[in-house]
N, CA and C of each residue as an Amber inpcrd file, in Angstrom:
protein
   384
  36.1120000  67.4610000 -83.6960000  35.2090000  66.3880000 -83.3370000
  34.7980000  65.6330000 -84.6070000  35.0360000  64.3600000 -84.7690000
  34.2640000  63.6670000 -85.9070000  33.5470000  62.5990000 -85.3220000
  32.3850000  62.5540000 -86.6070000  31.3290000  62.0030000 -86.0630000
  31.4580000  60.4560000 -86.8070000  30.9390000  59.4060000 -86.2330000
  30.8170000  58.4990000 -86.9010000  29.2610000  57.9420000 -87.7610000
  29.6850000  57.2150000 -88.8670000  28.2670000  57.0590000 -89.4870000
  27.3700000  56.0240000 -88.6380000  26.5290000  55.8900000 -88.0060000
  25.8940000  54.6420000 -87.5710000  25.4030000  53.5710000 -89.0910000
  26.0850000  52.1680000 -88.1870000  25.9950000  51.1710000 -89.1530000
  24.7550000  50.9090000 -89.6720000  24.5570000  50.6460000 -91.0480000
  23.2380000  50.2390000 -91.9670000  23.1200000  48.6200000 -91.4440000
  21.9110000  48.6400000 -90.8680000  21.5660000  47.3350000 -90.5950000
  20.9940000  46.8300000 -92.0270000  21.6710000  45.6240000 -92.3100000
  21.3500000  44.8900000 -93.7550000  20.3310000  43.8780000 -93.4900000
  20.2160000  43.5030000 -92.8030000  19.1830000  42.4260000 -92.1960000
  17.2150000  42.8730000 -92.5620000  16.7070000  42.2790000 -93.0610000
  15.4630000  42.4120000 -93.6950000  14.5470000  41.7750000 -92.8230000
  14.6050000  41.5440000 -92.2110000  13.6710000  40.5350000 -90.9740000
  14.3470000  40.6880000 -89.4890000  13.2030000  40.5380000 -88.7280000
  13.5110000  40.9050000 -87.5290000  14.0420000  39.8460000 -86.6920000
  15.1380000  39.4990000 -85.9780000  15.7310000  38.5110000 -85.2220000
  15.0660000  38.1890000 -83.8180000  14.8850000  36.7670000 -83.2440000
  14.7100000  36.7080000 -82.3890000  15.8250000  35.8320000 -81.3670000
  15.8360000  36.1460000 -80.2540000  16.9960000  35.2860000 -79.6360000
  16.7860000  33.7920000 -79.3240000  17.2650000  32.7720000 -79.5810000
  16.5500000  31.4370000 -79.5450000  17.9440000  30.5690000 -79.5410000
  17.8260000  29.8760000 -78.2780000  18.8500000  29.3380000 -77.8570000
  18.5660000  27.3940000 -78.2670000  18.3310000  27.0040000 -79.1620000
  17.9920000  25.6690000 -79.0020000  19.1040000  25.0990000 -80.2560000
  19.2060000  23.9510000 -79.8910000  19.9770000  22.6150000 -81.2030000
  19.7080000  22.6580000 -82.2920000  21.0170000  23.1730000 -83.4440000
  20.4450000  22.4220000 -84.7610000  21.6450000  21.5260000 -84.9830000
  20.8660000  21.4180000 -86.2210000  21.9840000  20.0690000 -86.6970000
  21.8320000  20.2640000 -88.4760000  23.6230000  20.0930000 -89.1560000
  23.0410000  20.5890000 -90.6590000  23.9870000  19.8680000 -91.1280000
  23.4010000  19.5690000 -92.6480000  24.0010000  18.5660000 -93.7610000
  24.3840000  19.2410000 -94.7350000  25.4930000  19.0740000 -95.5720000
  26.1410000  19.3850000 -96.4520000  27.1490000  18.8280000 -97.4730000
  27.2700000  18.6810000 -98.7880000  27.5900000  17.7080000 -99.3940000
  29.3410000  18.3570000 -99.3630000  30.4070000  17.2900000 -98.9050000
  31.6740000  18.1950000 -98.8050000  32.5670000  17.8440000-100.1620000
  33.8600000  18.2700000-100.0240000  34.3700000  17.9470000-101.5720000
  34.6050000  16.4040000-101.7090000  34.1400000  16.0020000-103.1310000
  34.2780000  14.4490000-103.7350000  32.9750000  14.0500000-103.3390000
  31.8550000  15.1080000-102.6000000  30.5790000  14.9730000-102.4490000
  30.2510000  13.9630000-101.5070000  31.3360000  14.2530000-100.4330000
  30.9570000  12.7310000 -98.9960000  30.1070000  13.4070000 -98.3910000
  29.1220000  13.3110000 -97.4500000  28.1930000  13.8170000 -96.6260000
  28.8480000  14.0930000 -94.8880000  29.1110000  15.5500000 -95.3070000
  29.4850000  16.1900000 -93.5270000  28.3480000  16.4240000 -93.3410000
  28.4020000  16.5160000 -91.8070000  27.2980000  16.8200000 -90.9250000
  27.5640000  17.6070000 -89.6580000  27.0420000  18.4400000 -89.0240000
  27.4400000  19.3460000 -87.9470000  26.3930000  19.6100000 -87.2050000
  26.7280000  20.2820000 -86.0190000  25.6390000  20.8310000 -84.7760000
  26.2740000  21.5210000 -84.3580000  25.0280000  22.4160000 -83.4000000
  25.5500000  23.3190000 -82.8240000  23.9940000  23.8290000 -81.6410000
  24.1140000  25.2910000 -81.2840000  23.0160000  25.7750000 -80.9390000
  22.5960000  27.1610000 -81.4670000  21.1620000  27.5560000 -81.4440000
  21.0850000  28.4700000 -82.4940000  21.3200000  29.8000000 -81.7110000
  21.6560000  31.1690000 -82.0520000  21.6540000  32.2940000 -81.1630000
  20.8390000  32.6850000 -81.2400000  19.7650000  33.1390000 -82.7290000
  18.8040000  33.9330000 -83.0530000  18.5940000  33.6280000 -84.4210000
  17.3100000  33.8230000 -84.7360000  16.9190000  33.2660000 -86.0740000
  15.3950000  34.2800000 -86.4410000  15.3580000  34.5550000 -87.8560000
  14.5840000  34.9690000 -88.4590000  13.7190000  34.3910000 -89.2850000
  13.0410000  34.4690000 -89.9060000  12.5720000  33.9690000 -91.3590000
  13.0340000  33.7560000 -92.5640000  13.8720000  34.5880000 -92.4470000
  14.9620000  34.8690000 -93.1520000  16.6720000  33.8220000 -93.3470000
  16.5600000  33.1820000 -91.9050000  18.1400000  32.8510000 -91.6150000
  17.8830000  32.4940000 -89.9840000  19.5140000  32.2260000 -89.7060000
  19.7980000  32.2120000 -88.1690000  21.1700000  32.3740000 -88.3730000
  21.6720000  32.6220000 -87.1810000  23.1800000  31.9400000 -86.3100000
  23.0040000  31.0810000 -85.7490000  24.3580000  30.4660000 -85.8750000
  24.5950000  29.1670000 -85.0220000  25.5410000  28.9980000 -84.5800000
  25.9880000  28.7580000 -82.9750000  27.4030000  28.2360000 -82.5090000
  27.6630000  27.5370000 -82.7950000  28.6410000  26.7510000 -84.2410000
  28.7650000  25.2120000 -84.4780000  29.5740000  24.7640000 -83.0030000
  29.4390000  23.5540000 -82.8860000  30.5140000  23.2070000 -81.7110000
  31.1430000  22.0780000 -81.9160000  30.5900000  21.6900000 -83.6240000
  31.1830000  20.1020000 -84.7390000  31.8030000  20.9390000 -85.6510000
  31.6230000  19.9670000 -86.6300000  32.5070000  20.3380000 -88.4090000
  31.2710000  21.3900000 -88.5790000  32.4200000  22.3330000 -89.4390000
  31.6200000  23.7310000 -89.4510000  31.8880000  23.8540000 -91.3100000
  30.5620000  24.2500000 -91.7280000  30.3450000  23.8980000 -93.5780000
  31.4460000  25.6490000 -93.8310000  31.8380000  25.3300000 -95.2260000
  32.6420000  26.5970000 -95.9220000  31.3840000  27.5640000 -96.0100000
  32.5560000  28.7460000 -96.0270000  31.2680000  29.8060000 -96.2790000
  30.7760000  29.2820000 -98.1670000  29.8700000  29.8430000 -98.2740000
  29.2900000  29.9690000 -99.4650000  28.2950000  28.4530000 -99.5010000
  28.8590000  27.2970000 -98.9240000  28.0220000  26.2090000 -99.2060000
  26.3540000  26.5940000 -98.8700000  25.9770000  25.1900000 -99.8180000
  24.6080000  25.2160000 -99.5150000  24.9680000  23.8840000 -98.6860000
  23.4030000  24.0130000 -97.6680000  23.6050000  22.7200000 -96.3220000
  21.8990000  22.8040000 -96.1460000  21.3090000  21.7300000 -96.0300000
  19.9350000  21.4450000 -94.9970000  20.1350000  21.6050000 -93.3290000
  19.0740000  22.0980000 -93.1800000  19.3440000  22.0100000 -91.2500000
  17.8630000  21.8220000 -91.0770000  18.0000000  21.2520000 -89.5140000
  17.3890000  21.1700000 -88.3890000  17.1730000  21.8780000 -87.4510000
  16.3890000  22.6230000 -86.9430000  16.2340000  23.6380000 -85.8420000
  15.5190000  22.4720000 -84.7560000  15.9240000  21.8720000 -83.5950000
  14.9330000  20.9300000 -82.7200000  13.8990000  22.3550000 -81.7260000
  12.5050000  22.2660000 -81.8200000  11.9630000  23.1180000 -81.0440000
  11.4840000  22.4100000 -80.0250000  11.6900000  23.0310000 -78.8080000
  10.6270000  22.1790000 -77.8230000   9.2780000  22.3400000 -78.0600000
   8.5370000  21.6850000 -77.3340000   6.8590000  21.6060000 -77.2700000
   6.5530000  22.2840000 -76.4420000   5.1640000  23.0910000 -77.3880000
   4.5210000  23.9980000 -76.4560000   3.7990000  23.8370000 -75.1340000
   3.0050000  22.1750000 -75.5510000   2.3880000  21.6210000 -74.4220000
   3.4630000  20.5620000 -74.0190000   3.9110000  20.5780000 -72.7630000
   4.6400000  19.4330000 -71.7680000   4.7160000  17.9370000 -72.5170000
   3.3160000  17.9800000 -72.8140000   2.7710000  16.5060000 -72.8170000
   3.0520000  15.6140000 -74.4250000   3.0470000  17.0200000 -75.5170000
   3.5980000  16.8900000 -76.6320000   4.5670000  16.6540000 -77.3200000
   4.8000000  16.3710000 -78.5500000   6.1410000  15.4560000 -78.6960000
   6.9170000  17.1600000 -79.0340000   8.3250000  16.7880000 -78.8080000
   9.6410000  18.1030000 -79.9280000   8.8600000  18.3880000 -81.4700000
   9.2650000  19.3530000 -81.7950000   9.3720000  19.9740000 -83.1430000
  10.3280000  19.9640000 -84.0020000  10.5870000  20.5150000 -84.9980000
  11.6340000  20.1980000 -86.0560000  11.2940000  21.4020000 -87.3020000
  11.8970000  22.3250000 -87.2070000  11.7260000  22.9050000 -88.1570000
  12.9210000  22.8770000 -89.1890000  12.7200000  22.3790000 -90.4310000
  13.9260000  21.8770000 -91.3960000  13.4110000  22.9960000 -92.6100000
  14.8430000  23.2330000 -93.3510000  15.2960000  23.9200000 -94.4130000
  16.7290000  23.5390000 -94.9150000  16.5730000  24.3260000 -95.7730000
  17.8190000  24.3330000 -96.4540000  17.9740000  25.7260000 -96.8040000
  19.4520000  25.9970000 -96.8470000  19.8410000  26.8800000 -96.8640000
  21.3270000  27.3190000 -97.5650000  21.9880000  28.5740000 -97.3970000
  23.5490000  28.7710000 -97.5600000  24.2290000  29.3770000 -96.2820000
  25.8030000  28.9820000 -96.4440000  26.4750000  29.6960000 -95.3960000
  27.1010000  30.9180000 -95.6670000  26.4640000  32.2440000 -95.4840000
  26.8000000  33.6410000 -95.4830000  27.9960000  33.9250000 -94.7030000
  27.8550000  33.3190000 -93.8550000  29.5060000  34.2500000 -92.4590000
  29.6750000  33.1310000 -91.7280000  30.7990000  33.3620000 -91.3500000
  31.6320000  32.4390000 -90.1840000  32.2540000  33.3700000 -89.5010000
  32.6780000  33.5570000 -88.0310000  32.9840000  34.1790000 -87.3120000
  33.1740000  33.0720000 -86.1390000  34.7200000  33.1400000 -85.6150000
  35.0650000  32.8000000 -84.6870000  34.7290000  32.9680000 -83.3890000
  34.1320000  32.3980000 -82.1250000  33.5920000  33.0510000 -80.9150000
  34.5370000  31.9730000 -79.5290000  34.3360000  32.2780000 -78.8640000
  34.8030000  31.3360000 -77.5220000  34.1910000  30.2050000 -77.2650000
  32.8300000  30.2210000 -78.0010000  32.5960000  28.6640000 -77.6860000
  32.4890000  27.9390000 -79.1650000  32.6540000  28.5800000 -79.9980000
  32.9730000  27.5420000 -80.9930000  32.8020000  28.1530000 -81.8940000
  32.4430000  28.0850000 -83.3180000  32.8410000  28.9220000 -84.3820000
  31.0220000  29.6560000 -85.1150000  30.9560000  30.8170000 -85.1660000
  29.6810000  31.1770000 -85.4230000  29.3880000  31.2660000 -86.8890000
  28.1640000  30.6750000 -87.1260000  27.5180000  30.2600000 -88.8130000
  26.3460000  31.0980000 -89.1300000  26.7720000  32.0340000 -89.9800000
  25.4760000  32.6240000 -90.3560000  25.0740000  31.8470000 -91.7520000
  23.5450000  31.5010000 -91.4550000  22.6370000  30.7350000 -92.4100000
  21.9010000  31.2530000 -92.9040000  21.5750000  31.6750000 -93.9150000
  20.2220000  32.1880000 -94.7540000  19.3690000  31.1410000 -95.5670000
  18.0950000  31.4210000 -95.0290000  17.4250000  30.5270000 -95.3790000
  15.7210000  30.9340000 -95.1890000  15.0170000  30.5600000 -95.8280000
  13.6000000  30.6790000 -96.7120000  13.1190000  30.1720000 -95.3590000
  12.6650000  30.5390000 -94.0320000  12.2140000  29.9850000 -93.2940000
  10.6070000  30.3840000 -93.2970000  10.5720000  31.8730000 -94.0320000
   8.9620000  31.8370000 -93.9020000   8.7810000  32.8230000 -95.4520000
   9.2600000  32.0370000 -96.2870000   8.8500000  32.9000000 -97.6380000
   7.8580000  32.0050000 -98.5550000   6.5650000  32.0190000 -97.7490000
   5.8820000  30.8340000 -98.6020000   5.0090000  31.0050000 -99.5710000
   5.8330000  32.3660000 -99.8800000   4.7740000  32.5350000-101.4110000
   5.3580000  32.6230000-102.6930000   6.8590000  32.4320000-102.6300000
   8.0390000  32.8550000-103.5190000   8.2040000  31.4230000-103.6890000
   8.2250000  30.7770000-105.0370000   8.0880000  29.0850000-105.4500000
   9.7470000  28.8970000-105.6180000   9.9650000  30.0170000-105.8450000
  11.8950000  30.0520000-105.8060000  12.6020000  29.4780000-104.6930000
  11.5770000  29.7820000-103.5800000  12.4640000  29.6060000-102.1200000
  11.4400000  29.2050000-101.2970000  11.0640000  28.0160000-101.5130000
  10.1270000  27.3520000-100.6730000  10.2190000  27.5630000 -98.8920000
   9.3200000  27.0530000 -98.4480000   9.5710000  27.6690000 -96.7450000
   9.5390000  26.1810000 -96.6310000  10.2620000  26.1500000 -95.4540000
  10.4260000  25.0330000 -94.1240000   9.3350000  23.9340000 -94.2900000
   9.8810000  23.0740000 -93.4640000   8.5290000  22.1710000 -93.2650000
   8.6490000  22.0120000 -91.6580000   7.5030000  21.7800000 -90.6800000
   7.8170000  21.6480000 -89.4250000   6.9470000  20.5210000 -89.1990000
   7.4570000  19.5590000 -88.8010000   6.9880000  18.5450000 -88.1240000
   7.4870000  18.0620000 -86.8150000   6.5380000  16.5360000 -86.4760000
   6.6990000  15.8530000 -85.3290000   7.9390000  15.4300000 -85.1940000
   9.1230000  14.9710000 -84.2190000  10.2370000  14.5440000 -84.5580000
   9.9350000  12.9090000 -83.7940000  10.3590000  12.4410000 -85.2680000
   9.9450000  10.6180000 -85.2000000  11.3480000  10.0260000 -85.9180000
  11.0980000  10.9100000 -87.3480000  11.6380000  10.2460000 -88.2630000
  13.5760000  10.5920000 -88.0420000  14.5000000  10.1110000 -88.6430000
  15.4950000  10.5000000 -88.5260000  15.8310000  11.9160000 -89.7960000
  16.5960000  12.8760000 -89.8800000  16.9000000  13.8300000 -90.5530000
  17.1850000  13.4280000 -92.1480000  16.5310000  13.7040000 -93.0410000
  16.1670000  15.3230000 -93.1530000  14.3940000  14.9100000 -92.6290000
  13.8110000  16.2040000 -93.1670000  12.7030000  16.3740000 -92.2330000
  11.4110000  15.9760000 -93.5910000  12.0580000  15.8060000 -94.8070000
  11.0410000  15.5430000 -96.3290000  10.5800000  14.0600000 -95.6260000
């Protein structure tokens, strides 16, 4: 009988499942401006996944994104939670190609890695 090791979860923050739109910028080679979307699977403070279902950034790049949140009250406008970030993993899926993002979404005491900004959505992207 052999036993197997159970996998070391590397992940430092706790994931939540969150199915909504982002959208992310990234400077590509000769420095033209790609841009992509997708929807998110789950996201931390830390990071998210994303189903791209556009142009999908190289691993290692750095890219800004958009998380669109709905409103809590009906009557209120969408949300926008923006960062910037890098692309850790890519993984192929059936609906389109999966992006793992790491990103400073709630490290707001580390001046290294500023946190997010969340605002009203008025303005067009980025979210500064």
């Amino acid at each position: 009988m052999q036993l197997t090791q159970p996998e070391v979860e590397r992940r430092k923050a706790r994931r939540f499942t969150l199915e909504v739109p982002v959208v992310f910028r990234w400077a590509g080679d000769g420095q033209t401006a790609c841009e992509g979307a997708g929807f998110c699977r789950d996201i931390s403070i830390n990071g998210l996944f994303v189903i791209a279902f556009s142009a999908v950034p190289p691993l290692g790049r750095k890219l800004d994104l958009m998380v669109l949140l709905p409103p809590l009250n009906p009557k209120a406008p969408a949300l926008r939670l923006c960062s910037s970030g890098s692309v850790v993993r890519l993984e192929p899926s059936e609906e389109g190609v999966g992006v793992g993002i790491i990103s400073a979404f709630g490290d707001f005491e580390n001046p290294d890695h500023p946190a997010s900004s969340l605002s009203m959505v008025k303005a067009a992207f980025p979210c500064s």
